[in-house]
mmCIF file of C-alpha atoms and ligand atoms in Angstrom:
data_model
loop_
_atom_site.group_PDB
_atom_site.id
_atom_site.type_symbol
_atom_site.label_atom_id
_atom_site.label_comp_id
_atom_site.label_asym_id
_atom_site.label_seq_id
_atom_site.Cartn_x
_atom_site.Cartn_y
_atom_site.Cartn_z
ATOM 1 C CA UNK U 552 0.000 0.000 0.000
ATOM 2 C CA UNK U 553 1.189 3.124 -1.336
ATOM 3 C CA UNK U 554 2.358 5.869 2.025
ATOM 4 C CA UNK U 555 0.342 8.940 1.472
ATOM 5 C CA UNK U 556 -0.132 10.134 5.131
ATOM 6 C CA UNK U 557 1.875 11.947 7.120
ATOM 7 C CA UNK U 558 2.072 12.952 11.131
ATOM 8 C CA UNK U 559 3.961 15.961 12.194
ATOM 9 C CA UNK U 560 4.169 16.192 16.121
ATOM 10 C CA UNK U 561 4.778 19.710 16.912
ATOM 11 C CA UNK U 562 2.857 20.447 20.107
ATOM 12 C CA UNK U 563 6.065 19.879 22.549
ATOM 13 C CA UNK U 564 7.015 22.711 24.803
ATOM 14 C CA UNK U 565 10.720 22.602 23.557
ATOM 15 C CA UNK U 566 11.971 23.225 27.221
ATOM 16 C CA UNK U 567 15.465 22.942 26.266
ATOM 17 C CA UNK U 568 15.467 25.611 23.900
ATOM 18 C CA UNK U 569 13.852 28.037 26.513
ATOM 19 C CA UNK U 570 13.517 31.100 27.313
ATOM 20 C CA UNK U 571 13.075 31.442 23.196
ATOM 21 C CA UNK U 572 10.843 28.534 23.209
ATOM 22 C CA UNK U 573 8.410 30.670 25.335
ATOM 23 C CA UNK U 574 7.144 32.508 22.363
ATOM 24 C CA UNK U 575 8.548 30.988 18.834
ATOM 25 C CA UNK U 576 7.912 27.323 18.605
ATOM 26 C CA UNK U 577 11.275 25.687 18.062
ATOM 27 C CA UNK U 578 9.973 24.213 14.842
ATOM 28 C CA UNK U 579 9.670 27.843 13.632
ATOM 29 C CA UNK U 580 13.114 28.074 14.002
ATOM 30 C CA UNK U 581 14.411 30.158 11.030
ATOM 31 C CA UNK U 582 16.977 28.069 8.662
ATOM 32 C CA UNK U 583 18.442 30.238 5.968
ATOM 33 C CA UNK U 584 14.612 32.413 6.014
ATOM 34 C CA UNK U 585 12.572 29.292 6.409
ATOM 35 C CA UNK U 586 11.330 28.069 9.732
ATOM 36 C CA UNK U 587 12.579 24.404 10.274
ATOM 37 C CA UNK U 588 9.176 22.716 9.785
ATOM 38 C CA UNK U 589 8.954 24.160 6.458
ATOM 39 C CA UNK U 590 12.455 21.985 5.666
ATOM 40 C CA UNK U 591 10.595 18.967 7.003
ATOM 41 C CA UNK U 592 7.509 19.178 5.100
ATOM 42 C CA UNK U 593 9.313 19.309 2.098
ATOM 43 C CA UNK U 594 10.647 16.264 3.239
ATOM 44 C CA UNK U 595 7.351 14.669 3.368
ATOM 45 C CA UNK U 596 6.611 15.864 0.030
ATOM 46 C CA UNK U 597 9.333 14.835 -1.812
ATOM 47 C CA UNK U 598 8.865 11.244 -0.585
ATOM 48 C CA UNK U 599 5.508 11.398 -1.810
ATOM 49 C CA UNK U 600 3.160 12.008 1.116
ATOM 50 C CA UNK U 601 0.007 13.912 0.309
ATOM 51 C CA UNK U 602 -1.541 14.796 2.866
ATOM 52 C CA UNK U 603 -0.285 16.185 6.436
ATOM 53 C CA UNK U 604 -1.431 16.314 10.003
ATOM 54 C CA UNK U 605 0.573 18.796 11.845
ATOM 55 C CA UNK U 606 -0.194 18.135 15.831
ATOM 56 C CA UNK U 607 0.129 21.541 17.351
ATOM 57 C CA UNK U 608 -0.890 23.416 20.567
ATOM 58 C CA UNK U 609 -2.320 26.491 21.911
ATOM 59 C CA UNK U 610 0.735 28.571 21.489
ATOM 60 C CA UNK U 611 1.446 27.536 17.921
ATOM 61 C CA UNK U 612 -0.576 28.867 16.139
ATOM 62 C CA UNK U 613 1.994 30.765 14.020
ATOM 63 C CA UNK U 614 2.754 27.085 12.399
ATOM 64 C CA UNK U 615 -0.627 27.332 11.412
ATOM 65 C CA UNK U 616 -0.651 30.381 10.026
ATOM 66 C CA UNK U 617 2.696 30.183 7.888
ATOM 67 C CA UNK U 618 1.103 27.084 5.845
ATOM 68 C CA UNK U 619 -1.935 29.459 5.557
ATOM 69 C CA UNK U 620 -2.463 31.726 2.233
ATOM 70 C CA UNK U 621 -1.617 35.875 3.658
ATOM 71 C CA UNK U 622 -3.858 37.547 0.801
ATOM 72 C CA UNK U 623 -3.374 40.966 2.692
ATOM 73 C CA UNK U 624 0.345 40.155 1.997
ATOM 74 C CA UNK U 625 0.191 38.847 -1.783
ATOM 75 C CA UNK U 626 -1.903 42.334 -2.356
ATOM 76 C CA UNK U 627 0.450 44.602 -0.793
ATOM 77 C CA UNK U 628 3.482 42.784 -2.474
ATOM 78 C CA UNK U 629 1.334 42.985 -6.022
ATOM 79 C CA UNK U 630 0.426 46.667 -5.356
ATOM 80 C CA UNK U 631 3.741 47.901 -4.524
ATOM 81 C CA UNK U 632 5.627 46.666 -7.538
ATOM 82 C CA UNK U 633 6.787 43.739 -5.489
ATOM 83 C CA UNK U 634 5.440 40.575 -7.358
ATOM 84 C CA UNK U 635 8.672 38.907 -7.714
ATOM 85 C CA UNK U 636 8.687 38.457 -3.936
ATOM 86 C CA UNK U 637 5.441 36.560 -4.425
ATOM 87 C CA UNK U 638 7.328 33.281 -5.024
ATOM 88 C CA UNK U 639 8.631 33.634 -1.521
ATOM 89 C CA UNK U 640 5.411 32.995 0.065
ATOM 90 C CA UNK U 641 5.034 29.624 -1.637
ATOM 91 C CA UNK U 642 4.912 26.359 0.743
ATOM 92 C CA UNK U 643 5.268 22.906 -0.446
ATOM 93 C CA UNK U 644 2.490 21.495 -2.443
ATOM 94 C CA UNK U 645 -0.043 19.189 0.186
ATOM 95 C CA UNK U 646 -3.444 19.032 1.726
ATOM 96 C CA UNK U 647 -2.201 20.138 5.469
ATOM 97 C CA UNK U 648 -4.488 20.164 8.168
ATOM 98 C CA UNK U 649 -3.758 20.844 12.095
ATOM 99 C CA UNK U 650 -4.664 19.141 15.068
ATOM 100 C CA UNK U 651 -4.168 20.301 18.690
ATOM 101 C CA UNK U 652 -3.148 18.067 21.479
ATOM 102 C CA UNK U 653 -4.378 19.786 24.662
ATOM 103 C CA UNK U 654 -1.658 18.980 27.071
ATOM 104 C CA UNK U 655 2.181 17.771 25.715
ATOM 105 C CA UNK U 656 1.798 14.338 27.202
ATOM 106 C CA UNK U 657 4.125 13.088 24.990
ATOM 107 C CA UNK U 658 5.070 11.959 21.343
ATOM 108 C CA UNK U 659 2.642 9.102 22.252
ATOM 109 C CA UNK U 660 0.267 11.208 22.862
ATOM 110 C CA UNK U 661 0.549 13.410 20.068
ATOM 111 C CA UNK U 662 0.269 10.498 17.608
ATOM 112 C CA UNK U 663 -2.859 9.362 19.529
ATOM 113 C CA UNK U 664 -4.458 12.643 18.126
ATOM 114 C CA UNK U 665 -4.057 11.325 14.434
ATOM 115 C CA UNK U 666 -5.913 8.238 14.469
ATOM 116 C CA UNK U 667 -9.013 9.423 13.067
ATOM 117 C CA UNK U 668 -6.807 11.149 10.251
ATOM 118 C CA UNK U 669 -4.825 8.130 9.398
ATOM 119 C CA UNK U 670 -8.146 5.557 8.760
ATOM 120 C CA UNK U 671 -6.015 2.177 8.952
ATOM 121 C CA UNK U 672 -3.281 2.981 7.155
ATOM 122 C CA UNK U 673 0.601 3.123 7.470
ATOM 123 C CA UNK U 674 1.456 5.945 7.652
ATOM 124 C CA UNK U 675 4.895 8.536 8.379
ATOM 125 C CA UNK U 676 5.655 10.225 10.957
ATOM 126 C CA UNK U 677 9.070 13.302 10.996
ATOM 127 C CA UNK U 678 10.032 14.611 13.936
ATOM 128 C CA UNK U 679 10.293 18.540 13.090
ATOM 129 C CA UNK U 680 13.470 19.308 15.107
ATOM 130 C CA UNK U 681 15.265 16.028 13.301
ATOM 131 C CA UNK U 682 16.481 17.979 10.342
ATOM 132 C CA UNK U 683 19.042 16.308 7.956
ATOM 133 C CA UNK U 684 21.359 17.410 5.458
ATOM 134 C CA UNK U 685 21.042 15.083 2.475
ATOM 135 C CA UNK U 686 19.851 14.866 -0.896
ATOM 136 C CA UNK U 687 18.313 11.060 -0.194
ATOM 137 C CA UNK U 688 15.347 12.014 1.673
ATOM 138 C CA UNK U 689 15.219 10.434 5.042
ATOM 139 C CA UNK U 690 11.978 9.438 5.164
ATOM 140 C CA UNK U 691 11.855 7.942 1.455
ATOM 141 C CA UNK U 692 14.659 5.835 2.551
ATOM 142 C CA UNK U 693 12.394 4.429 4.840
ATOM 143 C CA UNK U 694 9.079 4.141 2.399
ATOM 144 C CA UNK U 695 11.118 1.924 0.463
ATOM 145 C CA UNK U 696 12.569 -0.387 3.403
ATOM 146 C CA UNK U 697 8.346 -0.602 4.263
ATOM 147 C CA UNK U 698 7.497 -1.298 0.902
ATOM 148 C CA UNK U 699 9.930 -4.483 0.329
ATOM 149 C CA UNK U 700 9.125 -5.468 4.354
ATOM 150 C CA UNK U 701 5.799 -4.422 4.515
ATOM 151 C CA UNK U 702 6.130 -4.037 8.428
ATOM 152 C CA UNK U 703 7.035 -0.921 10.438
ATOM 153 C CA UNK U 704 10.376 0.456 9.581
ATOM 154 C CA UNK U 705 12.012 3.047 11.871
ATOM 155 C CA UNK U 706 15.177 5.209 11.264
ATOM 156 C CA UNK U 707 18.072 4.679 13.508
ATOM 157 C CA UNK U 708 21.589 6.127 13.022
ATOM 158 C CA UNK U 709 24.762 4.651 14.912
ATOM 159 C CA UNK U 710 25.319 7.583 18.210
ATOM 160 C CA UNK U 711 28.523 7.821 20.132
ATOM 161 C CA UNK U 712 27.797 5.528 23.106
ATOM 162 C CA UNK U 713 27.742 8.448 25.778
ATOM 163 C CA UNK U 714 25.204 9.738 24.193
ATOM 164 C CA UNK U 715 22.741 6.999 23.871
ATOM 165 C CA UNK U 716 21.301 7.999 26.985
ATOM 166 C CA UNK U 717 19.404 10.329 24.952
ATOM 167 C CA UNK U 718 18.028 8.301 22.369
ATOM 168 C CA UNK U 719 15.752 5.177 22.184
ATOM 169 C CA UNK U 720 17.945 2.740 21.041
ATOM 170 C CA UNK U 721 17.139 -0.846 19.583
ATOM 171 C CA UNK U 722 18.571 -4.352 20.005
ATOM 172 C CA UNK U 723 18.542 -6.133 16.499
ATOM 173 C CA UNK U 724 19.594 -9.152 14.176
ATOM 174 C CA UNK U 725 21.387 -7.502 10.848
ATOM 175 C CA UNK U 726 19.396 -8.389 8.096
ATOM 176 C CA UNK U 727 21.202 -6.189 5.003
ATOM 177 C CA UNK U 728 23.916 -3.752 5.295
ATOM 178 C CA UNK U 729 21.331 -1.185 6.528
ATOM 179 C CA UNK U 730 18.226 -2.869 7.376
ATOM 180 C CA UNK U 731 18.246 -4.115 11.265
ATOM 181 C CA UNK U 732 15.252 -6.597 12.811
ATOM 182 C CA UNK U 733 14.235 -5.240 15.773
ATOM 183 C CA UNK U 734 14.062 -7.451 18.589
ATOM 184 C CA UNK U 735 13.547 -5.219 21.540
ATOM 185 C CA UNK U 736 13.678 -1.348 21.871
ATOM 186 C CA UNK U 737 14.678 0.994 25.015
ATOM 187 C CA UNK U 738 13.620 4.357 25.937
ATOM 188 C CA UNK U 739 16.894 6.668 27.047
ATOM 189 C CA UNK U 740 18.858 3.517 28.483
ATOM 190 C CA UNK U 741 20.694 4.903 31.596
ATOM 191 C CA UNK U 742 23.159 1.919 31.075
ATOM 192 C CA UNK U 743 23.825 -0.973 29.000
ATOM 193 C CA UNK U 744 22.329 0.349 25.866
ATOM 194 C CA UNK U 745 21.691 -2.799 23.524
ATOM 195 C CA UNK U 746 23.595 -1.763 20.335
ATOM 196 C CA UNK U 747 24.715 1.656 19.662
ATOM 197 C CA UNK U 748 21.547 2.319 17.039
ATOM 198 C CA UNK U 749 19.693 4.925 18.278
ATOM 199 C CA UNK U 750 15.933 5.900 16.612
ATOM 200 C CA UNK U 751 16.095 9.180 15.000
ATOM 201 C CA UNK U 752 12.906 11.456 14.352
ATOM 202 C CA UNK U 753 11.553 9.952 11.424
ATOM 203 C CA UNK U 754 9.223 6.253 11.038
ATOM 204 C CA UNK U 755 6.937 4.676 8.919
ATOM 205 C CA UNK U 756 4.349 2.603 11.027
ATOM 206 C CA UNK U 757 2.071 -0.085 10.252
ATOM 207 C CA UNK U 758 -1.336 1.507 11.975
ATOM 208 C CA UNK U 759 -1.835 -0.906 14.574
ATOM 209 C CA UNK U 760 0.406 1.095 16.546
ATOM 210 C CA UNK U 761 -2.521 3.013 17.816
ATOM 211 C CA UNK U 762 -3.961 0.228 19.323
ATOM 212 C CA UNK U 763 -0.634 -0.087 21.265
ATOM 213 C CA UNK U 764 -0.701 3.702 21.931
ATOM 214 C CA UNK U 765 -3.883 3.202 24.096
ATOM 215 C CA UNK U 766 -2.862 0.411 25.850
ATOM 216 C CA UNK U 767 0.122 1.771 27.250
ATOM 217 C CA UNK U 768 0.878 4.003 30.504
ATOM 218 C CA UNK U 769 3.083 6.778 31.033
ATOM 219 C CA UNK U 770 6.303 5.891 31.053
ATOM 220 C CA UNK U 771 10.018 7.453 31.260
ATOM 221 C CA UNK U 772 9.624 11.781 32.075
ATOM 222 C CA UNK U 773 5.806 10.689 32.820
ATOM 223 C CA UNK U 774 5.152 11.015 29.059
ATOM 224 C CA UNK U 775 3.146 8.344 26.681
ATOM 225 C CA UNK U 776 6.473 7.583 24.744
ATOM 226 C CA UNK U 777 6.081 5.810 21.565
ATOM 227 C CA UNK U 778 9.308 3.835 21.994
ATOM 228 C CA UNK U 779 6.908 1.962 24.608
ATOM 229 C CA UNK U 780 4.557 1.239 21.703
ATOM 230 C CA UNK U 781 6.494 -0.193 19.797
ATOM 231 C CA UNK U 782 7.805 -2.582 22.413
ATOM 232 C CA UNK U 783 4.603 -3.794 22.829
ATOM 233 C CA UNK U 784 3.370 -4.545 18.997
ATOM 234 C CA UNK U 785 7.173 -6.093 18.718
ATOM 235 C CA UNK U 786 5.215 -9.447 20.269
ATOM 236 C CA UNK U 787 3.168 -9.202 17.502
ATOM 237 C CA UNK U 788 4.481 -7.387 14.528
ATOM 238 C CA UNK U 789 7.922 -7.782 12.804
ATOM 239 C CA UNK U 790 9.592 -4.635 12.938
ATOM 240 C CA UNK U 791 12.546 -3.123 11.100
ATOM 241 C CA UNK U 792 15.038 -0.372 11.611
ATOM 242 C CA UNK U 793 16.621 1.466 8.662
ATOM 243 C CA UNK U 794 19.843 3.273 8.770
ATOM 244 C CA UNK U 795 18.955 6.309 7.005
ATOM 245 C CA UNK U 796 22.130 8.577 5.602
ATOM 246 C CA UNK U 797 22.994 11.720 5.742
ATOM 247 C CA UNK U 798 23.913 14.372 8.599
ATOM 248 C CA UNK U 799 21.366 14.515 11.023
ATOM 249 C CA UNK U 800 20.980 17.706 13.341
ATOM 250 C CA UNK U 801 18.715 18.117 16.483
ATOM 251 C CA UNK U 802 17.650 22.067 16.350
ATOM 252 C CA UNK U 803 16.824 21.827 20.159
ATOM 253 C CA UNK U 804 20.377 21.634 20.507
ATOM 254 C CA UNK U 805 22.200 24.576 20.781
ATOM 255 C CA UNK U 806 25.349 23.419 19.159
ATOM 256 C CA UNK U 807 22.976 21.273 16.346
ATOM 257 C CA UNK U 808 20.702 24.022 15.465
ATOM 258 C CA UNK U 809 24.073 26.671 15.169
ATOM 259 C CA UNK U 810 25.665 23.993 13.378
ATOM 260 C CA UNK U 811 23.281 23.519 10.908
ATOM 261 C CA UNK U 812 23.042 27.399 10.209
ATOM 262 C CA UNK U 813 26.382 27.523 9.074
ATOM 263 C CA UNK U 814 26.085 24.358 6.799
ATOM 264 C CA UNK U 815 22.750 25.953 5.343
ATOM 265 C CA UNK U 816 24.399 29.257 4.785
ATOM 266 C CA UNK U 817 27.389 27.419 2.883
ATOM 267 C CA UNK U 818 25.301 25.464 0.810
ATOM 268 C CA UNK U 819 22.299 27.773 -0.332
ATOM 269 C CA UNK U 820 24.574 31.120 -0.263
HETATM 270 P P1 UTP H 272 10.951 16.501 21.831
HETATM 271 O O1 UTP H 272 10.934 15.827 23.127
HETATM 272 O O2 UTP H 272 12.223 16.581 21.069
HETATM 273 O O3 UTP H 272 10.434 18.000 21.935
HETATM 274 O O4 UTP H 272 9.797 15.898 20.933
HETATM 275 P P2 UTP H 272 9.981 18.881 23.156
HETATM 276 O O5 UTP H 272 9.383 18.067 24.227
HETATM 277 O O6 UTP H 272 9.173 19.971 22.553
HETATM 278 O O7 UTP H 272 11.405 19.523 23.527
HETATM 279 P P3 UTP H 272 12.283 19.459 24.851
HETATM 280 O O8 UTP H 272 12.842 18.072 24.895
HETATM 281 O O9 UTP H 272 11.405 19.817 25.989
HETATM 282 O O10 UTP H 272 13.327 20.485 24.581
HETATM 283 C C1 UTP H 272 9.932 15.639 19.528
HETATM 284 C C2 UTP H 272 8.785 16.285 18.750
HETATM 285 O O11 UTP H 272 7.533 15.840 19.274
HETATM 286 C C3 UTP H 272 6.700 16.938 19.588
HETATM 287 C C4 UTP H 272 7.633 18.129 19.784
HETATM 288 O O12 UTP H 272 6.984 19.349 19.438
HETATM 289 C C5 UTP H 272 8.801 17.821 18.859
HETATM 290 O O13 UTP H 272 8.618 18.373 17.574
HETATM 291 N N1 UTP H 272 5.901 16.628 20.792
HETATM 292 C C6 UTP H 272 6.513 16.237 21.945
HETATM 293 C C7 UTP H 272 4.526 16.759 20.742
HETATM 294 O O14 UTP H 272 3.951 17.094 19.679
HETATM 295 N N2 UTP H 272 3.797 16.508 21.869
HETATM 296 C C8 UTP H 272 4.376 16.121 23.035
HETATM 297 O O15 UTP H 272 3.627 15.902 24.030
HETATM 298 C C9 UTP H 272 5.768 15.987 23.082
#
């Protein structure tokens, strides 16, 4: 079945990135004059999603707005002799709509909100502060893994192991160089992390996850964590990890998000 839907969790309170974070959602985190979603969407796109859900909250409505049409704008700019700037106002090309989540109970949570928009489907989901710096789109490096497997495929990337404390990080059986069986899965191991693969922000997920989603309690930071999901439909479901290529850069990182400004600012000029 072809992968048409996407999930865009965006509701999170971004705590690390505070005080900014207050105000200007981290995924509106401007990357060469685009906010970072925008990056991420194209993403989707180019992978062949067509149509978004973009989870967001209360104080975000400004993500909402920048995928919206500004005809007061596209005036002004066709009034004023301006109408070259009118290509700057374009967004990529997909049927986006927005869902709130009414309290950031966690990614788990914020998928929760997109069952009635997914209908028994797989379906994608992209983290919006996971950007990466490739030409192989991420997430259509995973369509294809789920098209061949036709299970759940999630992305993983090999993380220095002092860092995998961070991560959720799986314990697997090789199957190809990239493609990993996932036998188990562990939410920010403290110690002994099972392999040094850790999952980054991006998934394609076979959509009896939800019924996982429901079942489960809060778990590590008191949050519905996916990772826990997934643990659960492992005793049912074959499921894969991908090693997806390319440079991958957490913007609620300091040093990431800085980081990727400078490579952006090499590469577009
Ligand atoms: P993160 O854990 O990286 O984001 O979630 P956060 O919680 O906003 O940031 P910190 O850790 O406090 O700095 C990954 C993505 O999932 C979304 C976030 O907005 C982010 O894009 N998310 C997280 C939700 O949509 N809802 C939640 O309850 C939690």
């Amino acid at each position: 079945m072809k992968i048409k839907k996407a999930i865009i969790p965006a509701a999170g309170y971004g705590t690390r990135s505070l005080p900014i974070t207050k105000v200007l959602p981290k995924e509106m985190f401007p990357i060469n004059g685009k906010p970072a979603i925008h990056y991420v969407v194209e993403e989707a796109v180019a992978s062949g999603i067509e149509e978004i859900l973009i989870v967001v909250s209360r104080n975000k409505n400004m993500i909402i707005d920048y995928f919206d049409r500004s005809l007061e704008l596209e005036a002004f700019l066709t009034e004023t002799n301006k109408k070259h700037l009118l290509e700057k106002l374009s967004v990529p090309k997909a049927h986006i709509q927005f869902v709130r989540q009414p309290y950031a109970r966690g990614l788990g949570n914020a998928l929760e909100m997109g069952m009635p928009f997914i209908n028994d489907e797989p379906f994608a989901v992209l983290l919006p502060d996971d950007l990466f710096f490739e030409k192989k789109q991420s997430l259509k490096q995973l369509i294809k893994a789920y098209e061949k497997k036709n299970s759940s495929v999630i992305g993983v990337q090999q993380v220095k192991q002092e860092l995998l404390k961070n991560y959720g990080v799986i314990k697997e059986k090789k199957v190809s160089a990239r493609l990993h069986e996932i036998v188990d899965i562990v939410e920010k191991p403290q110690s002994d992390p099972p392999s040094n693969l850790a999952v980054v922000g991006r998934y394609v997920l076979h959509p009896d996850i939800f019924t996982f989603l429901k079942k489960i309690k809060p778990g590590v930071g008191g949050e519905i964590q996916l990772t826990d999901a997934l643990k659960e439909m492992l005793k049912v479901r074959k499921c894969f990890g991908y090693e997806v290529t390319g440079e991958r850069y957490d913007i609620g990182s300091n040093k990431d998000y800085f980081e990727l400004l400078k490579k952006m600012y090499i590469a577009e000029g």
